[in-house]
Amino acid sequence: MPYFQVYYGNAGSSYGLGAESRKALNRARADIAATLQAKPEEIYFTAGGTEADNWAIRGIAEANKEKGKHIITSQIEHMAVLQTCRFLETQGYEVTYLKVDSQGKIDLKELENAIRRDTILISIMYANNEVGVIQPVRQIAEIAHEHGVLFHTDAVQAYGQIPVLASMDGFDLLSASAHKFNGPKGIGFLYVKGYQKINSLMKGGGQELGKRAGTENVAGIVGMAKAATMAIREMQERIEKTERLRALLWAGVFENISHVSCNSEAKEHLPGILNISFCGREAEQILGYLDRKEIYASGGSACSSYDRKPSHVLQAMGKSAEQIRGAVRFSLGYDNTEEEMEQVIEKLMKMK
Ligand code: PLP
């Protein structure tokens, strides 16, 4: 709030009030960098995960087009990645979309076999937003680097929820978004390792070391850094609590409701995502019913509930049409409670 009300100067201005905003921006950059064990100058603020994904992929593709025009991604990426890749296909780039297994994991052998002499970038999400499966990020980075290829990971669902470290995971670029870790909406960042050459997406003024033009959203950035610091500090506690709630919810649904199956069965999964298929039912109908009880869940991706297409993630995992039609995603936060889980189970049991 102080950055809306008191220190509202433009961080790019030379007057005193602007200097306060600039200091806050620098502190926030250092705080975010510390959570990743990265350097402050490797963090660029963006208007969220979508911009960070678009920028990472287009920026690297355009900066490296003399080296090659082949990109590898997976079939279960968020639309921010998939649509950027599709756009690049219209610009003369080639994209390989890796398959996933029934739990949503990519095959590392298949990844290695897909690498060509002209491959410039691998973009594989850290964890999936619909089912919560976590990909083997460290091994992907190793394979990429053995072949001299850059590795971008969309960590929008993972950063702030599970340990994500530049030093440990080895990615070259990472996208994150504040509203996934209890921060404000419409703010995020792109991590770009070292002095990696990347073309800018937003052209204009000299903000963000000249790489991302546009007046900085100081209040959003300060809010994001605060939320990130808290998420990292309380991470273990939050993971344990959310895992417990998730197990409780699944056990209650499984024991009391017939014809259900779990789409979040991978051993490596996010603690807060539980995707359940209610076979013989329509997700829309379940979501409407829950909504009237003030229980807010989503079908597939919350961010794409505008286009009601069958989930491309569940399709890639080989789920049946019936499982896909009845799939509901429950997203749990550390501040949910056991009583709330019991209420959800009870309401689902009473559903006609
Ligand atoms: N990537 C993933 C995996 C997401 O889940 C989302 C949004 O939910 C995004 C990207 C887009 O992020 P934003 O909504 O901040 O633009």
Short mmCIF file of C-alpha atoms and ligand atoms in Angstrom, two decimals:
data_model
loop_
_atom_site.label_atom_id
_atom_site.label_comp_id
_atom_site.label_asym_id
_atom_site.label_seq_id
_atom_site.Cartn_x
_atom_site.Cartn_y
_atom_site.Cartn_z
CA MET A 1 0.00 0.00 0.00
CA PRO A 2 2.74 2.61 0.73
CA TYR A 3 3.87 2.24 -2.89
CA PHE A 4 0.42 3.28 -4.10
CA GLN A 5 -0.13 6.03 -1.58
CA VAL A 6 3.15 7.50 -0.34
CA TYR A 7 6.05 6.49 -2.60
CA TYR A 8 4.19 6.84 -5.87
CA GLY A 9 7.01 8.47 -7.84
CA ASN A 10 8.04 7.01 -11.17
CA ALA A 11 11.13 4.82 -10.63
CA GLY A 12 12.56 6.17 -13.88
CA SER A 13 12.37 9.85 -12.86
CA SER A 14 15.16 11.97 -11.41
CA TYR A 15 13.17 13.68 -8.61
CA GLY A 16 13.37 12.58 -4.98
CA LEU A 17 10.11 10.67 -4.84
CA GLY A 18 11.22 8.61 -7.82
CA ALA A 19 14.43 7.69 -6.00
CA GLU A 20 12.36 5.98 -3.26
CA SER A 21 10.61 3.90 -5.90
CA ARG A 22 13.93 3.08 -7.53
CA LYS A 23 15.37 1.91 -4.21
CA ALA A 24 12.31 -0.28 -3.65
CA LEU A 25 12.72 -1.73 -7.13
CA ASN A 26 16.37 -2.58 -6.48
CA ARG A 27 15.54 -4.17 -3.14
CA ALA A 28 12.78 -6.24 -4.73
CA ARG A 29 15.12 -7.38 -7.52
CA ALA A 30 17.76 -8.43 -5.00
CA ASP A 31 15.15 -10.26 -2.88
CA ILE A 32 13.76 -12.19 -5.85
CA ALA A 33 17.28 -13.04 -7.04
CA ALA A 34 18.13 -14.36 -3.57
CA THR A 35 15.16 -16.75 -3.60
CA LEU A 36 16.56 -18.33 -6.78
CA GLN A 37 20.24 -18.08 -5.78
CA ALA A 38 20.68 -15.88 -8.84
CA LYS A 39 22.13 -12.41 -9.43
CA PRO A 40 19.89 -9.30 -9.28
CA GLU A 41 20.87 -8.33 -12.83
CA GLU A 42 19.50 -11.67 -14.06
CA ILE A 43 15.92 -10.74 -13.01
CA TYR A 44 13.67 -8.75 -15.37
CA PHE A 45 10.20 -7.72 -14.21
CA THR A 46 7.30 -8.44 -16.56
CA ALA A 47 3.50 -8.13 -16.50
CA GLY A 48 3.17 -11.81 -15.51
CA GLY A 49 3.87 -15.33 -16.68
CA THR A 50 2.44 -14.92 -20.18
CA GLU A 51 4.77 -12.05 -21.03
CA ALA A 52 7.75 -13.88 -19.52
CA ASP A 53 7.00 -17.01 -21.61
CA ASN A 54 6.44 -15.03 -24.81
CA TRP A 55 9.60 -13.04 -24.25
CA ALA A 56 11.81 -16.00 -23.35
CA ILE A 57 10.87 -18.02 -26.42
CA ARG A 58 10.63 -15.25 -29.00
CA GLY A 59 13.59 -13.37 -27.58
CA ILE A 60 15.89 -16.40 -27.71
CA ALA A 61 14.54 -17.58 -31.07
CA GLU A 62 15.13 -14.19 -32.68
CA ALA A 63 18.56 -13.69 -31.09
CA ASN A 64 19.75 -17.11 -32.28
CA LYS A 65 18.16 -17.40 -35.70
CA GLU A 66 21.56 -17.52 -37.41
CA LYS A 67 22.42 -20.64 -35.39
CA GLY A 68 19.20 -22.49 -36.10
CA LYS A 69 15.44 -22.36 -36.10
CA HIS A 70 14.40 -25.50 -34.25
CA ILE A 71 12.69 -25.43 -30.83
CA ILE A 72 11.61 -28.34 -28.62
CA THR A 73 8.70 -28.11 -26.22
CA SER A 74 6.02 -30.47 -24.87
CA GLN A 75 2.39 -31.08 -25.72
CA ILE A 76 1.24 -30.13 -22.20
CA GLU A 77 2.65 -26.61 -21.95
CA HIS A 78 0.52 -23.63 -21.03
CA MET A 79 -1.00 -21.74 -23.97
CA ALA A 80 1.47 -18.90 -23.34
CA VAL A 81 4.21 -21.28 -24.55
CA LEU A 82 2.21 -23.26 -27.12
CA GLN A 83 0.77 -20.20 -28.87
CA THR A 84 4.19 -18.52 -28.96
CA CYS A 85 5.64 -21.66 -30.56
CA ARG A 86 2.78 -21.77 -33.07
CA PHE A 87 3.41 -18.12 -33.91
CA LEU A 88 7.10 -18.86 -34.48
CA GLU A 89 6.11 -21.70 -36.83
CA THR A 90 4.48 -19.05 -39.03
CA GLN A 91 7.84 -17.19 -39.02
CA GLY A 92 9.89 -20.06 -40.41
CA TYR A 93 10.81 -21.84 -37.17
CA GLU A 94 10.21 -25.57 -36.62
CA VAL A 95 8.87 -26.88 -33.34
CA THR A 96 8.87 -30.43 -31.93
CA TYR A 97 6.08 -31.04 -29.38
CA LEU A 98 7.16 -33.93 -27.14
CA LYS A 99 4.60 -36.49 -26.02
CA VAL A 100 4.03 -37.28 -22.34
CA ASP A 101 3.17 -40.52 -20.53
CA SER A 102 -0.09 -41.24 -18.69
CA GLN A 103 1.15 -39.23 -15.70
CA GLY A 104 2.19 -36.26 -17.81
CA LYS A 105 5.99 -36.78 -17.81
CA ILE A 106 8.17 -36.30 -20.84
CA ASP A 107 10.63 -39.05 -21.86
CA LEU A 108 14.25 -37.91 -21.55
CA LYS A 109 15.42 -40.29 -24.30
CA GLU A 110 12.81 -38.87 -26.63
CA LEU A 111 13.97 -35.37 -25.72
CA GLU A 112 17.58 -36.24 -26.52
CA ASN A 113 16.59 -37.88 -29.81
CA ALA A 114 14.62 -34.78 -30.81
CA ILE A 115 17.69 -32.52 -30.55
CA ARG A 116 19.07 -31.56 -33.97
CA ARG A 117 22.03 -29.55 -35.16
CA ASP A 118 19.77 -26.53 -35.60
CA THR A 119 18.03 -26.80 -32.19
CA ILE A 120 18.41 -23.52 -30.32
CA LEU A 121 15.98 -23.85 -27.41
CA ILE A 122 14.19 -26.39 -25.23
CA SER A 123 11.17 -24.99 -23.37
CA ILE A 124 9.66 -27.45 -20.89
CA MET A 125 7.48 -26.40 -17.97
CA TYR A 126 8.74 -27.03 -14.44
CA ALA A 127 5.32 -28.23 -13.27
CA ASN A 128 2.00 -28.48 -15.05
CA ASN A 129 -0.88 -26.19 -14.13
CA GLU A 130 -3.72 -28.66 -14.77
CA VAL A 131 -2.45 -31.86 -13.15
CA GLY A 132 0.58 -30.73 -11.12
CA VAL A 133 3.16 -33.17 -12.55
CA ILE A 134 6.77 -32.00 -12.04
CA GLN A 135 9.23 -32.57 -14.90
CA PRO A 136 12.85 -33.76 -14.39
CA VAL A 137 14.20 -30.25 -14.81
CA ARG A 138 17.79 -30.90 -13.76
CA GLN A 139 18.20 -33.77 -16.23
CA ILE A 140 16.59 -31.69 -18.99
CA ALA A 141 19.13 -28.92 -18.32
CA GLU A 142 21.99 -31.44 -18.44
CA ILE A 143 20.83 -32.88 -21.77
CA ALA A 144 20.29 -29.39 -23.23
CA HIS A 145 23.75 -28.22 -22.21
CA GLU A 146 25.51 -31.39 -23.42
CA HIS A 147 24.17 -30.46 -26.85
CA GLY A 148 24.83 -26.71 -26.56
CA VAL A 149 21.10 -25.88 -26.44
CA LEU A 150 19.48 -23.29 -24.14
CA PHE A 151 16.80 -24.39 -21.68
CA HIS A 152 13.81 -22.28 -20.67
CA THR A 153 11.36 -23.48 -18.03
CA ASP A 154 7.89 -22.08 -17.40
CA ALA A 155 7.99 -22.25 -13.60
CA VAL A 156 4.79 -20.26 -13.09
CA GLN A 157 3.25 -23.11 -11.09
CA ALA A 158 6.43 -24.24 -9.35
CA TYR A 159 8.23 -21.10 -8.21
CA GLY A 160 7.11 -20.20 -4.68
CA GLN A 161 5.50 -23.63 -4.19
CA ILE A 162 8.47 -26.01 -4.28
CA PRO A 163 12.25 -25.44 -4.16
CA VAL A 164 13.40 -23.88 -7.45
CA LEU A 165 17.03 -22.77 -7.63
CA ALA A 166 19.07 -21.52 -10.57
CA SER A 167 22.23 -23.01 -9.06
CA MET A 168 20.67 -26.46 -8.54
CA ASP A 169 18.31 -26.81 -11.52
CA GLY A 170 20.53 -25.44 -14.27
CA PHE A 171 17.91 -23.67 -16.41
CA ASP A 172 19.02 -20.72 -18.56
CA LEU A 173 15.68 -18.90 -18.48
CA LEU A 174 12.75 -19.16 -16.09
CA SER A 175 9.29 -17.56 -16.06
CA ALA A 176 7.35 -16.86 -12.86
CA SER A 177 4.12 -15.10 -11.92
CA ALA A 178 3.28 -13.51 -8.56
CA HIS A 179 -0.36 -14.52 -8.28
CA LYS A 180 0.65 -18.19 -8.04
CA PHE A 181 2.36 -17.58 -4.71
CA ASN A 182 -0.13 -15.26 -3.06
CA GLY A 183 1.27 -12.10 -4.63
CA PRO A 184 -0.57 -9.53 -6.75
CA LYS A 185 -1.97 -10.32 -10.20
CA GLY A 186 -0.43 -8.90 -13.38
CA ILE A 187 3.19 -9.00 -12.25
CA GLY A 188 5.92 -11.59 -12.80
CA PHE A 189 9.52 -11.92 -13.88
CA LEU A 190 11.85 -13.56 -16.33
CA TYR A 191 15.19 -14.90 -15.11
CA VAL A 192 17.87 -14.83 -17.80
CA LYS A 193 21.18 -16.44 -16.85
CA GLY A 194 24.40 -14.46 -17.17
CA TYR A 195 24.77 -12.33 -20.21
CA GLN A 196 22.66 -14.50 -22.45
CA LYS A 197 21.76 -12.67 -25.64
CA ILE A 198 18.00 -12.16 -25.80
CA ASN A 199 16.03 -9.82 -28.04
CA SER A 200 13.52 -7.60 -26.33
CA LEU A 201 9.81 -8.09 -26.81
CA MET A 202 8.63 -4.72 -25.50
CA LYS A 203 10.37 -1.93 -27.34
CA GLY A 204 10.42 1.64 -26.08
CA GLY A 205 12.20 3.24 -23.11
CA GLY A 206 15.34 2.03 -21.37
CA GLN A 207 13.81 0.32 -18.33
CA GLU A 208 15.04 -3.08 -17.10
CA LEU A 209 18.58 -2.60 -18.44
CA GLY A 210 17.11 -1.61 -21.77
CA LYS A 211 15.63 -5.06 -22.25
CA ARG A 212 11.99 -4.55 -21.23
CA ALA A 213 10.54 -1.15 -21.96
CA GLY A 214 7.65 0.28 -19.95
CA THR A 215 7.22 2.11 -16.63
CA GLU A 216 7.75 -0.35 -13.80
CA ASN A 217 4.77 -1.47 -11.70
CA VAL A 218 6.52 -0.63 -8.44
CA ALA A 219 3.70 -1.58 -6.04
CA GLY A 220 3.19 -4.89 -7.87
CA ILE A 221 6.91 -5.62 -7.87
CA VAL A 222 7.29 -4.84 -4.15
CA GLY A 223 4.23 -7.02 -3.43
CA MET A 224 5.67 -9.86 -5.49
CA ALA A 225 9.05 -9.72 -3.75
CA LYS A 226 7.36 -9.75 -0.35
CA ALA A 227 5.15 -12.71 -1.30
CA ALA A 228 8.17 -14.57 -2.73
CA THR A 229 10.26 -14.03 0.38
CA MET A 230 7.42 -15.28 2.58
CA ALA A 231 6.77 -18.26 0.32
CA ILE A 232 10.41 -19.33 0.44
CA ARG A 233 10.68 -18.81 4.20
CA GLU A 234 7.54 -20.82 4.96
CA MET A 235 7.89 -23.30 2.12
CA GLN A 236 8.41 -26.55 4.01
CA GLU A 237 5.54 -25.85 6.35
CA ARG A 238 3.24 -24.87 3.47
CA ILE A 239 4.18 -27.98 1.44
CA GLU A 240 3.46 -30.30 4.35
CA LYS A 241 0.12 -28.68 5.10
CA THR A 242 -1.06 -28.55 1.50
CA GLU A 243 0.01 -32.17 0.85
CA ARG A 244 -2.01 -33.23 3.88
CA LEU A 245 -5.10 -31.37 2.64
CA ARG A 246 -4.69 -32.80 -0.85
CA ALA A 247 -4.46 -36.36 0.48
CA LEU A 248 -7.50 -35.78 2.67
CA LEU A 249 -9.57 -34.42 -0.21
CA TRP A 250 -8.65 -37.26 -2.57
CA ALA A 251 -9.26 -39.95 0.07
CA GLY A 252 -12.68 -38.47 0.88
CA VAL A 253 -13.70 -38.24 -2.78
CA PHE A 254 -12.39 -41.71 -3.63
CA GLU A 255 -14.09 -43.40 -0.68
CA ASN A 256 -17.44 -41.69 -1.04
CA ILE A 257 -18.05 -41.04 -4.70
CA SER A 258 -18.24 -43.68 -7.38
CA HIS A 259 -16.64 -43.52 -10.85
CA VAL A 260 -13.86 -41.12 -9.97
CA SER A 261 -10.24 -41.26 -11.09
CA CYS A 262 -7.23 -39.15 -10.21
CA ASN A 263 -5.29 -37.31 -12.92
CA SER A 264 -2.58 -36.10 -10.50
CA GLU A 265 -0.93 -39.41 -9.71
CA ALA A 266 2.68 -38.63 -10.61
CA LYS A 267 5.11 -39.29 -7.75
CA GLU A 268 6.70 -35.90 -8.33
CA HIS A 269 3.77 -33.49 -8.11
CA LEU A 270 2.89 -30.05 -6.81
CA PRO A 271 1.41 -30.16 -3.32
CA GLY A 272 -1.57 -27.96 -4.17
CA ILE A 273 -3.06 -29.40 -7.36
CA LEU A 274 -5.54 -32.26 -7.46
CA ASN A 275 -7.25 -33.04 -10.75
CA ILE A 276 -10.13 -35.51 -10.50
CA SER A 277 -12.31 -37.03 -13.24
CA PHE A 278 -15.94 -37.58 -12.30
CA CYS A 279 -16.87 -40.07 -15.00
CA GLY A 280 -20.35 -39.80 -16.46
CA ARG A 281 -20.59 -36.16 -15.41
CA GLU A 282 -19.82 -32.81 -17.03
CA ALA A 283 -17.17 -30.65 -15.34
CA GLU A 284 -19.23 -27.55 -16.14
CA GLN A 285 -22.15 -28.89 -14.17
CA ILE A 286 -19.98 -29.81 -11.17
CA LEU A 287 -18.24 -26.43 -11.21
CA GLY A 288 -21.56 -24.59 -11.37
CA TYR A 289 -22.90 -26.61 -8.45
CA LEU A 290 -19.74 -26.01 -6.37
CA ASP A 291 -19.76 -22.32 -7.25
CA ARG A 292 -23.27 -21.98 -5.84
CA LYS A 293 -21.87 -23.44 -2.59
CA GLU A 294 -19.01 -20.90 -2.71
CA ILE A 295 -16.45 -23.58 -3.54
CA TYR A 296 -14.24 -22.32 -6.34
CA ALA A 297 -12.55 -24.90 -8.52
CA SER A 298 -11.78 -25.01 -12.24
CA GLY A 299 -12.02 -27.26 -15.25
CA GLY A 300 -8.63 -27.57 -16.89
CA SER A 301 -6.75 -24.32 -16.82
CA ALA A 302 -8.37 -21.43 -14.94
CA CYS A 303 -6.64 -18.97 -17.21
CA SER A 304 -8.23 -20.52 -20.31
CA SER A 305 -11.76 -21.05 -19.11
CA TYR A 306 -12.71 -18.51 -21.78
CA ASP A 307 -12.23 -21.13 -24.47
CA ARG A 308 -14.05 -24.26 -23.47
CA LYS A 309 -11.99 -26.74 -25.43
CA PRO A 310 -11.23 -30.22 -24.08
CA SER A 311 -8.03 -30.17 -22.03
CA HIS A 312 -4.99 -30.63 -24.29
CA VAL A 313 -3.08 -31.80 -21.21
CA LEU A 314 -5.43 -34.67 -20.37
CA GLN A 315 -5.63 -35.55 -24.08
CA ALA A 316 -1.84 -35.80 -24.26
CA MET A 317 -1.89 -38.02 -21.16
CA GLY A 318 -4.21 -40.40 -23.04
CA LYS A 319 -7.29 -39.89 -20.85
CA SER A 320 -10.65 -40.98 -22.29
CA ALA A 321 -13.22 -38.49 -23.60
CA GLU A 322 -15.38 -39.27 -20.58
CA GLN A 323 -12.52 -38.64 -18.13
CA ILE A 324 -11.72 -35.37 -19.87
CA ARG A 325 -15.34 -34.17 -19.90
CA GLY A 326 -15.67 -34.76 -16.15
CA ALA A 327 -12.26 -33.39 -15.05
CA VAL A 328 -12.20 -30.83 -12.25
CA ARG A 329 -9.06 -29.19 -10.88
CA PHE A 330 -8.91 -28.33 -7.20
CA SER A 331 -6.13 -25.86 -6.35
CA LEU A 332 -5.26 -25.77 -2.69
CA GLY A 333 -3.38 -23.08 -0.82
CA TYR A 334 -1.59 -23.21 2.50
CA ASP A 335 -4.41 -21.21 4.07
CA ASN A 336 -7.10 -23.76 3.21
CA THR A 337 -8.27 -25.89 6.12
CA GLU A 338 -9.25 -29.49 6.88
CA GLU A 339 -12.82 -28.32 7.52
CA GLU A 340 -12.95 -26.87 4.04
CA MET A 341 -11.84 -30.21 2.57
CA GLU A 342 -14.59 -31.95 4.53
CA GLN A 343 -17.12 -29.44 3.25
CA VAL A 344 -16.05 -30.03 -0.35
CA ILE A 345 -16.39 -33.81 0.09
CA GLU A 346 -19.77 -33.43 1.75
CA LYS A 347 -21.10 -31.12 -0.98
CA LEU A 348 -19.82 -33.43 -3.69
CA MET A 349 -21.54 -36.38 -2.00
CA LYS A 350 -24.85 -34.49 -2.01
CA MET A 351 -24.56 -33.56 -5.66
CA LYS A 352 -27.46 -34.88 -7.73
N1 PLP B 1 2.25 -20.70 -17.39
C1 PLP B 1 1.56 -21.47 -16.53
C2 PLP B 1 2.03 -22.85 -16.24
C3 PLP B 1 0.41 -20.98 -15.90
O1 PLP B 1 -0.27 -21.74 -15.05
C4 PLP B 1 0.00 -19.65 -16.18
C5 PLP B 1 -1.22 -19.06 -15.58
O2 PLP B 1 -1.91 -19.62 -14.82
C6 PLP B 1 0.78 -18.89 -17.08
C7 PLP B 1 1.88 -19.44 -17.66
C8 PLP B 1 0.39 -17.47 -17.41
O3 PLP B 1 0.72 -16.62 -16.35
P1 PLP B 1 -0.04 -15.20 -16.15
O4 PLP B 1 -1.45 -15.53 -15.85
O5 PLP B 1 0.69 -14.55 -15.03
O6 PLP B 1 0.11 -14.46 -17.43
#
